[in-house]
Amino acid sequence: MIIRKPQHWFIRLFDWHGSVLSKISFRLSLNVLMSLLALLSLPWYESLNVRLTTAPFSLLGIAIAIFLGFRNNASYARFLEARLLWGTLLINSRIMLRQLHSLLPANAPELISFSQLLSAYAYALKHQLRGNDPGPDLQRLLPQAVFQQVIRSPFPANRVLLCLGESLGKMRREGKLSDILFAELDKPLRKLESILGGCERLDNTPIPFAYTLILHRTVYLFCTLLPFSLVTELHYMTILVSAFISYTFLSLESLAEELERPFGTASNQLPLDAICLTIERHMLEMNDLSPLPPALQPDRHFKLT
């Protein structure tokens, strides 16, 4: 995710890092080449006595803009839902640890182990969604016996949830939690299960491919043929006007692709590393452990992962 301080509107016009321009610059250069080709072939084009007007492109441009709007709304809805799920994960982690702090003695070893499991759950879910190896983070957070149990599982995040439930069940059997208190603590634990299912649903169910493909082909066909409709009226201005129109459509299409899968590491996807570290910092602080690991900051390109 790109994190930038508020800027003057004129300075923002020239921002490079965080914009999708770096991703579509090659595609824009192809549009410029098509504009040059249209200019070079203009005499031959006019000799054919076939005039490609801007009227069909105006109608097609309106249709593409509407469909791009729908596509971007659908992609942003997925991004927003993902952010809400991870925000709910932080909230319920704090709720569970706070409840245990109010029920157990201040120096109870269960508080440390439970907070470690909550932090490990966030990291395990992050690595599952990004397809990375969770081993280093889980080994750092969990006791060796629990780590071996979790890392052997094909579903580490779900296994950590199971360990959390077993920890609550053990405290209940030992008489440290009553049935009513166990039921209350099980509510946020079920929320964590729902968060796992919601993230898996977003990760495994993209926007239907056929819908994306139709829009993708239409945008590129539109941007390829656009210079030939403009060249008879705009001549050398065709390059500038065609590139500007193509930039608008290609940018929206590229942005929708990023937002559709919100758990990656691209500029406009969720900063899961920073969120996981925030959860870990909260767990440590609530147990009065210090020093806290420093919070992640955006890099020199303003990107927070």
PDB file of C-alpha atoms in Angstrom:
ATOM      1  CA  MET A   1       0.000   0.000   0.000  1.00  0.00           C
ATOM      2  CA  ILE A   2       1.204   3.497  -0.834  1.00  0.00           C
ATOM      3  CA  ILE A   3       1.344   5.850   2.164  1.00  0.00           C
ATOM      4  CA  ARG A   4       2.078   9.467   1.248  1.00  0.00           C
ATOM      5  CA  LYS A   5       1.677  12.705   3.143  1.00  0.00           C
ATOM      6  CA  PRO A   6      -0.845  15.244   1.825  1.00  0.00           C
ATOM      7  CA  GLN A   7       0.549  17.090  -1.177  1.00  0.00           C
ATOM      8  CA  HIS A   8      -0.214  20.171  -3.182  1.00  0.00           C
ATOM      9  CA  TRP A   9      -2.487  19.280  -6.091  1.00  0.00           C
ATOM     10  CA  PHE A  10       0.082  20.418  -8.666  1.00  0.00           C
ATOM     11  CA  ILE A  11       2.929  18.359  -7.170  1.00  0.00           C
ATOM     12  CA  ARG A  12       0.707  15.276  -7.077  1.00  0.00           C
ATOM     13  CA  LEU A  13       0.298  15.490 -10.845  1.00  0.00           C
ATOM     14  CA  PHE A  14       3.910  14.366 -11.213  1.00  0.00           C
ATOM     15  CA  ASP A  15       3.951  11.512  -8.669  1.00  0.00           C
ATOM     16  CA  TRP A  16       5.484   8.345 -10.105  1.00  0.00           C
ATOM     17  CA  HIS A  17       5.785   5.937  -7.184  1.00  0.00           C
ATOM     18  CA  GLY A  18       2.380   4.560  -6.316  1.00  0.00           C
ATOM     19  CA  SER A  19       0.782   5.360  -9.645  1.00  0.00           C
ATOM     20  CA  VAL A  20       0.012   2.633 -12.171  1.00  0.00           C
ATOM     21  CA  LEU A  21       1.903   4.574 -14.834  1.00  0.00           C
ATOM     22  CA  SER A  22       5.014   2.484 -14.219  1.00  0.00           C
ATOM     23  CA  LYS A  23       3.010  -0.667 -15.006  1.00  0.00           C
ATOM     24  CA  ILE A  24       1.356   0.607 -18.179  1.00  0.00           C
ATOM     25  CA  SER A  25       4.193   2.693 -19.638  1.00  0.00           C
ATOM     26  CA  PHE A  26       5.084  -0.015 -22.171  1.00  0.00           C
ATOM     27  CA  ARG A  27       1.448  -0.366 -23.216  1.00  0.00           C
ATOM     28  CA  LEU A  28       1.191   3.405 -23.605  1.00  0.00           C
ATOM     29  CA  SER A  29       4.301   3.397 -25.764  1.00  0.00           C
ATOM     30  CA  LEU A  30       2.576   0.910 -28.062  1.00  0.00           C
ATOM     31  CA  ASN A  31      -0.322   3.350 -28.400  1.00  0.00           C
ATOM     32  CA  VAL A  32       2.152   6.095 -29.311  1.00  0.00           C
ATOM     33  CA  LEU A  33       3.626   3.802 -31.966  1.00  0.00           C
ATOM     34  CA  MET A  34       0.143   3.186 -33.364  1.00  0.00           C
ATOM     35  CA  SER A  35      -0.386   6.948 -33.495  1.00  0.00           C
ATOM     36  CA  LEU A  36       2.854   7.376 -35.451  1.00  0.00           C
ATOM     37  CA  LEU A  37       1.798   4.577 -37.784  1.00  0.00           C
ATOM     38  CA  ALA A  38      -1.535   6.302 -38.337  1.00  0.00           C
ATOM     39  CA  LEU A  39       0.275   9.561 -39.185  1.00  0.00           C
ATOM     40  CA  LEU A  40       2.665   7.873 -41.614  1.00  0.00           C
ATOM     41  CA  SER A  41      -0.108   5.987 -43.363  1.00  0.00           C
ATOM     42  CA  LEU A  42      -2.470   8.968 -43.528  1.00  0.00           C
ATOM     43  CA  PRO A  43      -1.979   9.676 -47.295  1.00  0.00           C
ATOM     44  CA  TRP A  44      -2.613   6.036 -48.175  1.00  0.00           C
ATOM     45  CA  TYR A  45      -5.454   5.897 -45.660  1.00  0.00           C
ATOM     46  CA  GLU A  46      -7.203   8.890 -47.257  1.00  0.00           C
ATOM     47  CA  SER A  47      -6.696   7.501 -50.760  1.00  0.00           C
ATOM     48  CA  LEU A  48      -8.872   4.532 -49.845  1.00  0.00           C
ATOM     49  CA  ASN A  49     -11.775   6.941 -49.390  1.00  0.00           C
ATOM     50  CA  VAL A  50     -12.731   5.140 -46.177  1.00  0.00           C
ATOM     51  CA  ARG A  51     -13.236   7.471 -43.255  1.00  0.00           C
ATOM     52  CA  LEU A  52     -13.157   6.075 -39.731  1.00  0.00           C
ATOM     53  CA  THR A  53     -14.958   8.686 -37.654  1.00  0.00           C
ATOM     54  CA  THR A  54     -14.934   9.191 -33.909  1.00  0.00           C
ATOM     55  CA  ALA A  55     -18.667   8.446 -33.585  1.00  0.00           C
ATOM     56  CA  PRO A  56     -18.372   4.662 -32.998  1.00  0.00           C
ATOM     57  CA  PHE A  57     -15.440   5.251 -30.656  1.00  0.00           C
ATOM     58  CA  SER A  58     -17.496   7.713 -28.636  1.00  0.00           C
ATOM     59  CA  LEU A  59     -20.238   5.121 -28.147  1.00  0.00           C
ATOM     60  CA  LEU A  60     -17.742   2.346 -27.432  1.00  0.00           C
ATOM     61  CA  GLY A  61     -15.791   4.601 -25.048  1.00  0.00           C
ATOM     62  CA  ILE A  62     -18.932   5.296 -23.010  1.00  0.00           C
ATOM     63  CA  ALA A  63     -19.708   1.568 -22.805  1.00  0.00           C
ATOM     64  CA  ILE A  64     -16.123   0.734 -21.772  1.00  0.00           C
ATOM     65  CA  ALA A  65     -16.166   3.483 -19.139  1.00  0.00           C
ATOM     66  CA  ILE A  66     -19.374   2.066 -17.635  1.00  0.00           C
ATOM     67  CA  PHE A  67     -18.024  -1.483 -17.556  1.00  0.00           C
ATOM     68  CA  LEU A  68     -14.699  -0.303 -16.134  1.00  0.00           C
ATOM     69  CA  GLY A  69     -16.653   1.472 -13.406  1.00  0.00           C
ATOM     70  CA  PHE A  70     -18.474  -1.758 -12.540  1.00  0.00           C
ATOM     71  CA  ARG A  71     -15.198  -3.691 -12.601  1.00  0.00           C
ATOM     72  CA  ASN A  72     -13.426  -1.201 -10.349  1.00  0.00           C
ATOM     73  CA  ASN A  73     -16.368  -1.111  -7.928  1.00  0.00           C
ATOM     74  CA  ALA A  74     -16.322  -4.908  -7.694  1.00  0.00           C
ATOM     75  CA  SER A  75     -12.545  -4.964  -7.189  1.00  0.00           C
ATOM     76  CA  TYR A  76     -12.621  -2.203  -4.581  1.00  0.00           C
ATOM     77  CA  ALA A  77     -15.413  -4.002  -2.731  1.00  0.00           C
ATOM     78  CA  ARG A  78     -13.109  -7.028  -2.451  1.00  0.00           C
ATOM     79  CA  PHE A  79     -10.257  -4.805  -1.238  1.00  0.00           C
ATOM     80  CA  LEU A  80     -12.500  -3.122   1.334  1.00  0.00           C
ATOM     81  CA  GLU A  81     -13.871  -6.431   2.598  1.00  0.00           C
ATOM     82  CA  ALA A  82     -10.328  -7.766   2.982  1.00  0.00           C
ATOM     83  CA  ARG A  83      -9.323  -4.694   4.986  1.00  0.00           C
ATOM     84  CA  LEU A  84     -12.396  -5.070   7.212  1.00  0.00           C
ATOM     85  CA  LEU A  85     -11.563  -8.729   7.827  1.00  0.00           C
ATOM     86  CA  TRP A  86      -8.028  -7.904   8.925  1.00  0.00           C
ATOM     87  CA  GLY A  87      -9.252  -5.022  11.065  1.00  0.00           C
ATOM     88  CA  THR A  88     -11.689  -7.423  12.726  1.00  0.00           C
ATOM     89  CA  LEU A  89      -8.792  -9.816  13.314  1.00  0.00           C
ATOM     90  CA  LEU A  90      -6.924  -7.157  15.270  1.00  0.00           C
ATOM     91  CA  ILE A  91     -10.029  -6.222  17.254  1.00  0.00           C
ATOM     92  CA  ASN A  92     -10.900  -9.791  18.254  1.00  0.00           C
ATOM     93  CA  SER A  93      -7.286 -10.599  19.154  1.00  0.00           C
ATOM     94  CA  ARG A  94      -7.308  -7.707  21.610  1.00  0.00           C
ATOM     95  CA  ILE A  95     -10.722  -8.704  22.944  1.00  0.00           C
ATOM     96  CA  MET A  96      -9.623 -12.261  23.718  1.00  0.00           C
ATOM     97  CA  LEU A  97      -6.398 -11.245  25.425  1.00  0.00           C
ATOM     98  CA  ARG A  98      -8.135  -8.493  27.402  1.00  0.00           C
ATOM     99  CA  GLN A  99     -10.754 -10.950  28.650  1.00  0.00           C
ATOM    100  CA  LEU A 100      -8.070 -13.399  29.733  1.00  0.00           C
ATOM    101  CA  HIS A 101      -6.201 -10.628  31.534  1.00  0.00           C
ATOM    102  CA  SER A 102      -9.339  -9.840  33.517  1.00  0.00           C
ATOM    103  CA  LEU A 103      -9.826 -13.508  34.462  1.00  0.00           C
ATOM    104  CA  LEU A 104      -6.319 -14.842  35.103  1.00  0.00           C
ATOM    105  CA  PRO A 105      -3.551 -13.689  37.478  1.00  0.00           C
ATOM    106  CA  ALA A 106      -1.172 -11.086  36.051  1.00  0.00           C
ATOM    107  CA  ASN A 107       1.754 -13.514  35.914  1.00  0.00           C
ATOM    108  CA  ALA A 108      -0.183 -16.462  34.491  1.00  0.00           C
ATOM    109  CA  PRO A 109       1.885 -18.321  31.841  1.00  0.00           C
ATOM    110  CA  GLU A 110      -1.298 -18.862  29.817  1.00  0.00           C
ATOM    111  CA  LEU A 111      -1.349 -15.139  28.958  1.00  0.00           C
ATOM    112  CA  ILE A 112       2.021 -15.327  27.216  1.00  0.00           C
ATOM    113  CA  SER A 113       1.295 -18.547  25.346  1.00  0.00           C
ATOM    114  CA  PHE A 114      -2.142 -17.371  24.263  1.00  0.00           C
ATOM    115  CA  SER A 115      -0.829 -14.048  22.967  1.00  0.00           C
ATOM    116  CA  GLN A 116       1.872 -15.906  21.035  1.00  0.00           C
ATOM    117  CA  LEU A 117      -0.774 -18.068  19.408  1.00  0.00           C
ATOM    118  CA  LEU A 118      -2.809 -15.002  18.441  1.00  0.00           C
ATOM    119  CA  SER A 119       0.233 -13.380  16.829  1.00  0.00           C
ATOM    120  CA  ALA A 120       1.140 -16.655  15.116  1.00  0.00           C
ATOM    121  CA  TYR A 121      -2.370 -16.930  13.701  1.00  0.00           C
ATOM    122  CA  ALA A 122      -2.052 -13.551  11.974  1.00  0.00           C
ATOM    123  CA  TYR A 123       1.331 -14.471  10.473  1.00  0.00           C
ATOM    124  CA  ALA A 124       0.142 -17.934   9.413  1.00  0.00           C
ATOM    125  CA  LEU A 125      -2.873 -16.409   7.653  1.00  0.00           C
ATOM    126  CA  LYS A 126      -0.703 -13.812   5.917  1.00  0.00           C
ATOM    127  CA  HIS A 127       1.703 -16.431   4.583  1.00  0.00           C
ATOM    128  CA  GLN A 128      -1.173 -18.655   3.486  1.00  0.00           C
ATOM    129  CA  LEU A 129      -2.732 -15.827   1.470  1.00  0.00           C
ATOM    130  CA  ARG A 130       0.589 -14.816  -0.093  1.00  0.00           C
ATOM    131  CA  GLY A 131       1.842 -18.362  -0.662  1.00  0.00           C
ATOM    132  CA  ASN A 132       4.989 -17.853   1.423  1.00  0.00           C
ATOM    133  CA  ASP A 133       6.766 -20.104   3.921  1.00  0.00           C
ATOM    134  CA  PRO A 134       5.396 -19.384   7.429  1.00  0.00           C
ATOM    135  CA  GLY A 135       8.209 -21.295   9.147  1.00  0.00           C
ATOM    136  CA  PRO A 136      10.524 -18.450  10.255  1.00  0.00           C
ATOM    137  CA  ASP A 137       7.740 -16.353  11.798  1.00  0.00           C
ATOM    138  CA  LEU A 138       6.008 -19.291  13.471  1.00  0.00           C
ATOM    139  CA  GLN A 139       9.280 -20.656  14.860  1.00  0.00           C
ATOM    140  CA  ARG A 140      10.041 -17.245  16.328  1.00  0.00           C
ATOM    141  CA  LEU A 141       6.653 -17.005  18.044  1.00  0.00           C
ATOM    142  CA  LEU A 142       5.736 -20.527  19.119  1.00  0.00           C
ATOM    143  CA  PRO A 143       7.228 -23.098  21.508  1.00  0.00           C
ATOM    144  CA  GLN A 144       8.998 -25.891  19.649  1.00  0.00           C
ATOM    145  CA  ALA A 145       6.322 -28.524  20.340  1.00  0.00           C
ATOM    146  CA  VAL A 146       3.513 -26.284  19.117  1.00  0.00           C
ATOM    147  CA  PHE A 147       5.596 -25.123  16.156  1.00  0.00           C
ATOM    148  CA  GLN A 148       6.167 -28.705  14.999  1.00  0.00           C
ATOM    149  CA  GLN A 149       2.461 -29.421  15.285  1.00  0.00           C
ATOM    150  CA  VAL A 150       1.522 -26.327  13.262  1.00  0.00           C
ATOM    151  CA  ILE A 151       4.221 -26.510  10.577  1.00  0.00           C
ATOM    152  CA  ARG A 152       3.388 -30.131   9.743  1.00  0.00           C
ATOM    153  CA  SER A 153      -0.195 -29.177   8.959  1.00  0.00           C
ATOM    154  CA  PRO A 154      -1.136 -28.334   5.345  1.00  0.00           C
ATOM    155  CA  PHE A 155      -3.332 -25.595   6.851  1.00  0.00           C
ATOM    156  CA  PRO A 156      -1.186 -23.805   9.468  1.00  0.00           C
ATOM    157  CA  ALA A 157      -3.649 -20.961  10.149  1.00  0.00           C
ATOM    158  CA  ASN A 158      -6.465 -23.380  10.893  1.00  0.00           C
ATOM    159  CA  ARG A 159      -4.120 -25.471  13.042  1.00  0.00           C
ATOM    160  CA  VAL A 160      -3.237 -22.396  15.122  1.00  0.00           C
ATOM    161  CA  LEU A 161      -6.970 -21.821  15.645  1.00  0.00           C
ATOM    162  CA  LEU A 162      -7.247 -25.389  16.849  1.00  0.00           C
ATOM    163  CA  CYS A 163      -4.407 -24.760  19.321  1.00  0.00           C
ATOM    164  CA  LEU A 164      -6.199 -21.620  20.553  1.00  0.00           C
ATOM    165  CA  GLY A 165      -9.358 -23.644  21.161  1.00  0.00           C
ATOM    166  CA  GLU A 166      -7.402 -26.383  22.929  1.00  0.00           C
ATOM    167  CA  SER A 167      -5.761 -23.768  25.158  1.00  0.00           C
ATOM    168  CA  LEU A 168      -9.163 -22.424  26.218  1.00  0.00           C
ATOM    169  CA  GLY A 169     -10.453 -25.963  26.738  1.00  0.00           C
ATOM    170  CA  LYS A 170      -7.477 -26.802  28.957  1.00  0.00           C
ATOM    171  CA  MET A 171      -8.092 -23.722  31.122  1.00  0.00           C
ATOM    172  CA  ARG A 172     -11.739 -24.729  31.419  1.00  0.00           C
ATOM    173  CA  ARG A 173     -10.878 -28.287  32.482  1.00  0.00           C
ATOM    174  CA  GLU A 174      -8.428 -26.960  35.068  1.00  0.00           C
ATOM    175  CA  GLY A 175     -11.171 -24.783  36.564  1.00  0.00           C
ATOM    176  CA  LYS A 176      -9.590 -21.475  35.536  1.00  0.00           C
ATOM    177  CA  LEU A 177     -12.604 -20.651  33.345  1.00  0.00           C
ATOM    178  CA  SER A 178     -16.250 -21.291  34.093  1.00  0.00           C
ATOM    179  CA  ASP A 179     -18.631 -22.561  31.412  1.00  0.00           C
ATOM    180  CA  ILE A 180     -20.082 -19.086  30.951  1.00  0.00           C
ATOM    181  CA  LEU A 181     -16.655 -17.452  30.603  1.00  0.00           C
ATOM    182  CA  PHE A 182     -15.545 -20.193  28.198  1.00  0.00           C
ATOM    183  CA  ALA A 183     -18.580 -19.497  26.031  1.00  0.00           C
ATOM    184  CA  GLU A 184     -17.810 -15.764  26.061  1.00  0.00           C
ATOM    185  CA  LEU A 185     -14.199 -16.363  24.997  1.00  0.00           C
ATOM    186  CA  ASP A 186     -15.359 -18.751  22.291  1.00  0.00           C
ATOM    187  CA  LYS A 187     -17.310 -15.971  20.556  1.00  0.00           C
ATOM    188  CA  PRO A 188     -14.259 -13.983  19.355  1.00  0.00           C
ATOM    189  CA  LEU A 189     -12.543 -17.287  18.542  1.00  0.00           C
ATOM    190  CA  ARG A 190     -15.410 -18.122  16.202  1.00  0.00           C
ATOM    191  CA  LYS A 191     -14.925 -14.668  14.688  1.00  0.00           C
ATOM    192  CA  LEU A 192     -11.328 -15.605  13.901  1.00  0.00           C
ATOM    193  CA  GLU A 193     -12.630 -18.720  12.141  1.00  0.00           C
ATOM    194  CA  SER A 194     -15.018 -16.587  10.090  1.00  0.00           C
ATOM    195  CA  ILE A 195     -12.131 -14.278   9.159  1.00  0.00           C
ATOM    196  CA  LEU A 196     -10.118 -17.248   7.901  1.00  0.00           C
ATOM    197  CA  GLY A 197     -13.031 -18.428   5.783  1.00  0.00           C
ATOM    198  CA  GLY A 198     -13.662 -14.926   4.437  1.00  0.00           C
ATOM    199  CA  CYS A 199     -10.034 -14.441   3.420  1.00  0.00           C
ATOM    200  CA  GLU A 200      -9.934 -17.868   1.764  1.00  0.00           C
ATOM    201  CA  ARG A 201     -13.091 -17.032  -0.163  1.00  0.00           C
ATOM    202  CA  LEU A 202     -11.629 -13.778  -1.469  1.00  0.00           C
ATOM    203  CA  ASP A 203      -8.334 -15.441  -2.325  1.00  0.00           C
ATOM    204  CA  ASN A 204      -9.842 -18.454  -4.097  1.00  0.00           C
ATOM    205  CA  THR A 205     -12.756 -16.803  -5.900  1.00  0.00           C
ATOM    206  CA  PRO A 206     -11.626 -14.072  -8.311  1.00  0.00           C
ATOM    207  CA  ILE A 207     -13.938 -12.031 -10.502  1.00  0.00           C
ATOM    208  CA  PRO A 208     -15.191 -14.336 -13.312  1.00  0.00           C
ATOM    209  CA  PHE A 209     -12.445 -14.674 -15.924  1.00  0.00           C
ATOM    210  CA  ALA A 210     -14.729 -14.330 -18.945  1.00  0.00           C
ATOM    211  CA  TYR A 211     -15.978 -10.955 -17.699  1.00  0.00           C
ATOM    212  CA  THR A 212     -12.418  -9.746 -17.150  1.00  0.00           C
ATOM    213  CA  LEU A 213     -11.258 -11.064 -20.527  1.00  0.00           C
ATOM    214  CA  ILE A 214     -14.029  -9.332 -22.486  1.00  0.00           C
ATOM    215  CA  LEU A 215     -13.221  -6.002 -20.876  1.00  0.00           C
ATOM    216  CA  HIS A 216      -9.468  -6.541 -21.328  1.00  0.00           C
ATOM    217  CA  ARG A 217      -9.796  -7.284 -25.051  1.00  0.00           C
ATOM    218  CA  THR A 218     -12.197  -4.415 -25.643  1.00  0.00           C
ATOM    219  CA  VAL A 219      -9.942  -1.868 -23.929  1.00  0.00           C
ATOM    220  CA  TYR A 220      -6.880  -2.909 -25.929  1.00  0.00           C
ATOM    221  CA  LEU A 221      -8.754  -3.032 -29.230  1.00  0.00           C
ATOM    222  CA  PHE A 222     -10.169   0.413 -28.521  1.00  0.00           C
ATOM    223  CA  CYS A 223      -6.746   1.873 -27.685  1.00  0.00           C
ATOM    224  CA  THR A 224      -5.176   0.257 -30.774  1.00  0.00           C
ATOM    225  CA  LEU A 225      -7.678   1.596 -33.294  1.00  0.00           C
ATOM    226  CA  LEU A 226      -8.305   4.969 -31.649  1.00  0.00           C
ATOM    227  CA  PRO A 227      -5.435   6.818 -33.432  1.00  0.00           C
ATOM    228  CA  PHE A 228      -6.888   5.958 -36.857  1.00  0.00           C
ATOM    229  CA  SER A 229     -10.156   7.675 -35.986  1.00  0.00           C
ATOM    230  CA  LEU A 230      -8.421  10.799 -34.685  1.00  0.00           C
ATOM    231  CA  VAL A 231      -5.670  11.274 -37.252  1.00  0.00           C
ATOM    232  CA  THR A 232      -7.781  12.779 -40.050  1.00  0.00           C
ATOM    233  CA  GLU A 233      -8.947  15.607 -37.792  1.00  0.00           C
ATOM    234  CA  LEU A 234      -6.136  16.060 -35.262  1.00  0.00           C
ATOM    235  CA  HIS A 235      -3.069  15.129 -37.312  1.00  0.00           C
ATOM    236  CA  TYR A 236      -0.004  15.530 -35.041  1.00  0.00           C
ATOM    237  CA  MET A 237      -2.156  16.133 -31.972  1.00  0.00           C
ATOM    238  CA  THR A 238      -3.322  12.534 -32.398  1.00  0.00           C
ATOM    239  CA  ILE A 239      -0.304  11.297 -30.402  1.00  0.00           C
ATOM    240  CA  LEU A 240      -1.136  13.401 -27.334  1.00  0.00           C
ATOM    241  CA  VAL A 241      -4.906  12.940 -27.373  1.00  0.00           C
ATOM    242  CA  SER A 242      -4.764   9.200 -28.063  1.00  0.00           C
ATOM    243  CA  ALA A 243      -2.163   8.629 -25.333  1.00  0.00           C
ATOM    244  CA  PHE A 244      -4.220  10.586 -22.793  1.00  0.00           C
ATOM    245  CA  ILE A 245      -7.433   8.659 -23.537  1.00  0.00           C
ATOM    246  CA  SER A 246      -5.558   5.347 -23.506  1.00  0.00           C
ATOM    247  CA  TYR A 247      -3.900   6.265 -20.201  1.00  0.00           C
ATOM    248  CA  THR A 248      -7.308   6.674 -18.598  1.00  0.00           C
ATOM    249  CA  PHE A 249      -8.649   3.302 -19.720  1.00  0.00           C
ATOM    250  CA  LEU A 250      -5.440   1.343 -19.201  1.00  0.00           C
ATOM    251  CA  SER A 251      -4.937   2.834 -15.718  1.00  0.00           C
ATOM    252  CA  LEU A 252      -8.419   1.871 -14.571  1.00  0.00           C
ATOM    253  CA  GLU A 253      -8.022  -1.628 -15.969  1.00  0.00           C
ATOM    254  CA  SER A 254      -4.623  -2.082 -14.330  1.00  0.00           C
ATOM    255  CA  LEU A 255      -5.840  -0.749 -10.980  1.00  0.00           C
ATOM    256  CA  ALA A 256      -8.813  -3.122 -11.020  1.00  0.00           C
ATOM    257  CA  GLU A 257      -6.420  -6.052 -11.522  1.00  0.00           C
ATOM    258  CA  GLU A 258      -4.443  -5.078  -8.413  1.00  0.00           C
ATOM    259  CA  LEU A 259      -7.473  -4.489  -6.211  1.00  0.00           C
ATOM    260  CA  GLU A 260      -9.082  -7.750  -7.279  1.00  0.00           C
ATOM    261  CA  ARG A 261      -6.463  -9.705  -5.298  1.00  0.00           C
ATOM    262  CA  PRO A 262      -5.935  -7.578  -2.166  1.00  0.00           C
ATOM    263  CA  PHE A 263      -3.488  -9.867  -0.334  1.00  0.00           C
ATOM    264  CA  GLY A 264      -0.421  -9.430  -2.565  1.00  0.00           C
ATOM    265  CA  THR A 265       2.539  -7.084  -2.318  1.00  0.00           C
ATOM    266  CA  ALA A 266       1.754  -4.653  -5.150  1.00  0.00           C
ATOM    267  CA  SER A 267       1.470  -0.921  -4.547  1.00  0.00           C
ATOM    268  CA  ASN A 268      -2.305  -0.941  -4.152  1.00  0.00           C
ATOM    269  CA  GLN A 269      -2.715  -4.092  -2.078  1.00  0.00           C
ATOM    270  CA  LEU A 270      -2.995  -4.555   1.673  1.00  0.00           C
ATOM    271  CA  PRO A 271       0.103  -4.093   3.878  1.00  0.00           C
ATOM    272  CA  LEU A 272      -0.227  -7.452   5.620  1.00  0.00           C
ATOM    273  CA  ASP A 273       3.327  -7.338   6.994  1.00  0.00           C
ATOM    274  CA  ALA A 274       2.551  -4.090   8.795  1.00  0.00           C
ATOM    275  CA  ILE A 275      -0.828  -5.353  10.048  1.00  0.00           C
ATOM    276  CA  CYS A 276       0.700  -8.573  11.441  1.00  0.00           C
ATOM    277  CA  LEU A 277       3.430  -6.621  13.190  1.00  0.00           C
ATOM    278  CA  THR A 278       0.807  -4.279  14.642  1.00  0.00           C
ATOM    279  CA  ILE A 279      -1.065  -7.260  16.086  1.00  0.00           C
ATOM    280  CA  GLU A 280       2.163  -8.653  17.556  1.00  0.00           C
ATOM    281  CA  ARG A 281       3.007  -5.275  19.097  1.00  0.00           C
ATOM    282  CA  HIS A 282      -0.429  -5.076  20.720  1.00  0.00           C
ATOM    283  CA  MET A 283      -0.101  -8.579  22.151  1.00  0.00           C
ATOM    284  CA  LEU A 284       3.320  -7.788  23.625  1.00  0.00           C
ATOM    285  CA  GLU A 285       2.214  -4.447  25.062  1.00  0.00           C
ATOM    286  CA  MET A 286      -0.856  -5.951  26.703  1.00  0.00           C
ATOM    287  CA  ASN A 287       1.455  -8.421  28.460  1.00  0.00           C
ATOM    288  CA  ASP A 288       3.766  -5.575  29.549  1.00  0.00           C
ATOM    289  CA  LEU A 289       6.655  -6.982  27.529  1.00  0.00           C
ATOM    290  CA  SER A 290       9.298  -4.644  26.164  1.00  0.00           C
ATOM    291  CA  PRO A 291      10.971  -3.456  24.070  1.00  0.00           C
ATOM    292  CA  LEU A 292       8.357  -3.585  21.352  1.00  0.00           C
ATOM    293  CA  PRO A 293       9.532  -4.252  17.795  1.00  0.00           C
ATOM    294  CA  PRO A 294       9.453  -1.013  15.794  1.00  0.00           C
ATOM    295  CA  ALA A 295       6.432  -0.480  13.577  1.00  0.00           C
ATOM    296  CA  LEU A 296       6.988  -0.882   9.855  1.00  0.00           C
ATOM    297  CA  GLN A 297       7.357   2.343   7.884  1.00  0.00           C
ATOM    298  CA  PRO A 298       6.932   2.994   4.157  1.00  0.00           C
ATOM    299  CA  ASP A 299      10.106   2.539   2.129  1.00  0.00           C
ATOM    300  CA  ARG A 300      11.750   5.276   0.052  1.00  0.00           C
ATOM    301  CA  HIS A 301       9.120   4.714  -2.634  1.00  0.00           C
ATOM    302  CA  PHE A 302       6.324   5.256  -0.040  1.00  0.00           C
ATOM    303  CA  LYS A 303       5.334   1.586  -0.177  1.00  0.00           C
ATOM    304  CA  LEU A 304       4.186  -0.219   2.968  1.00  0.00           C
ATOM    305  CA  THR A 305       4.041  -4.004   2.619  1.00  0.00           C
TER     306      THR A 305
END
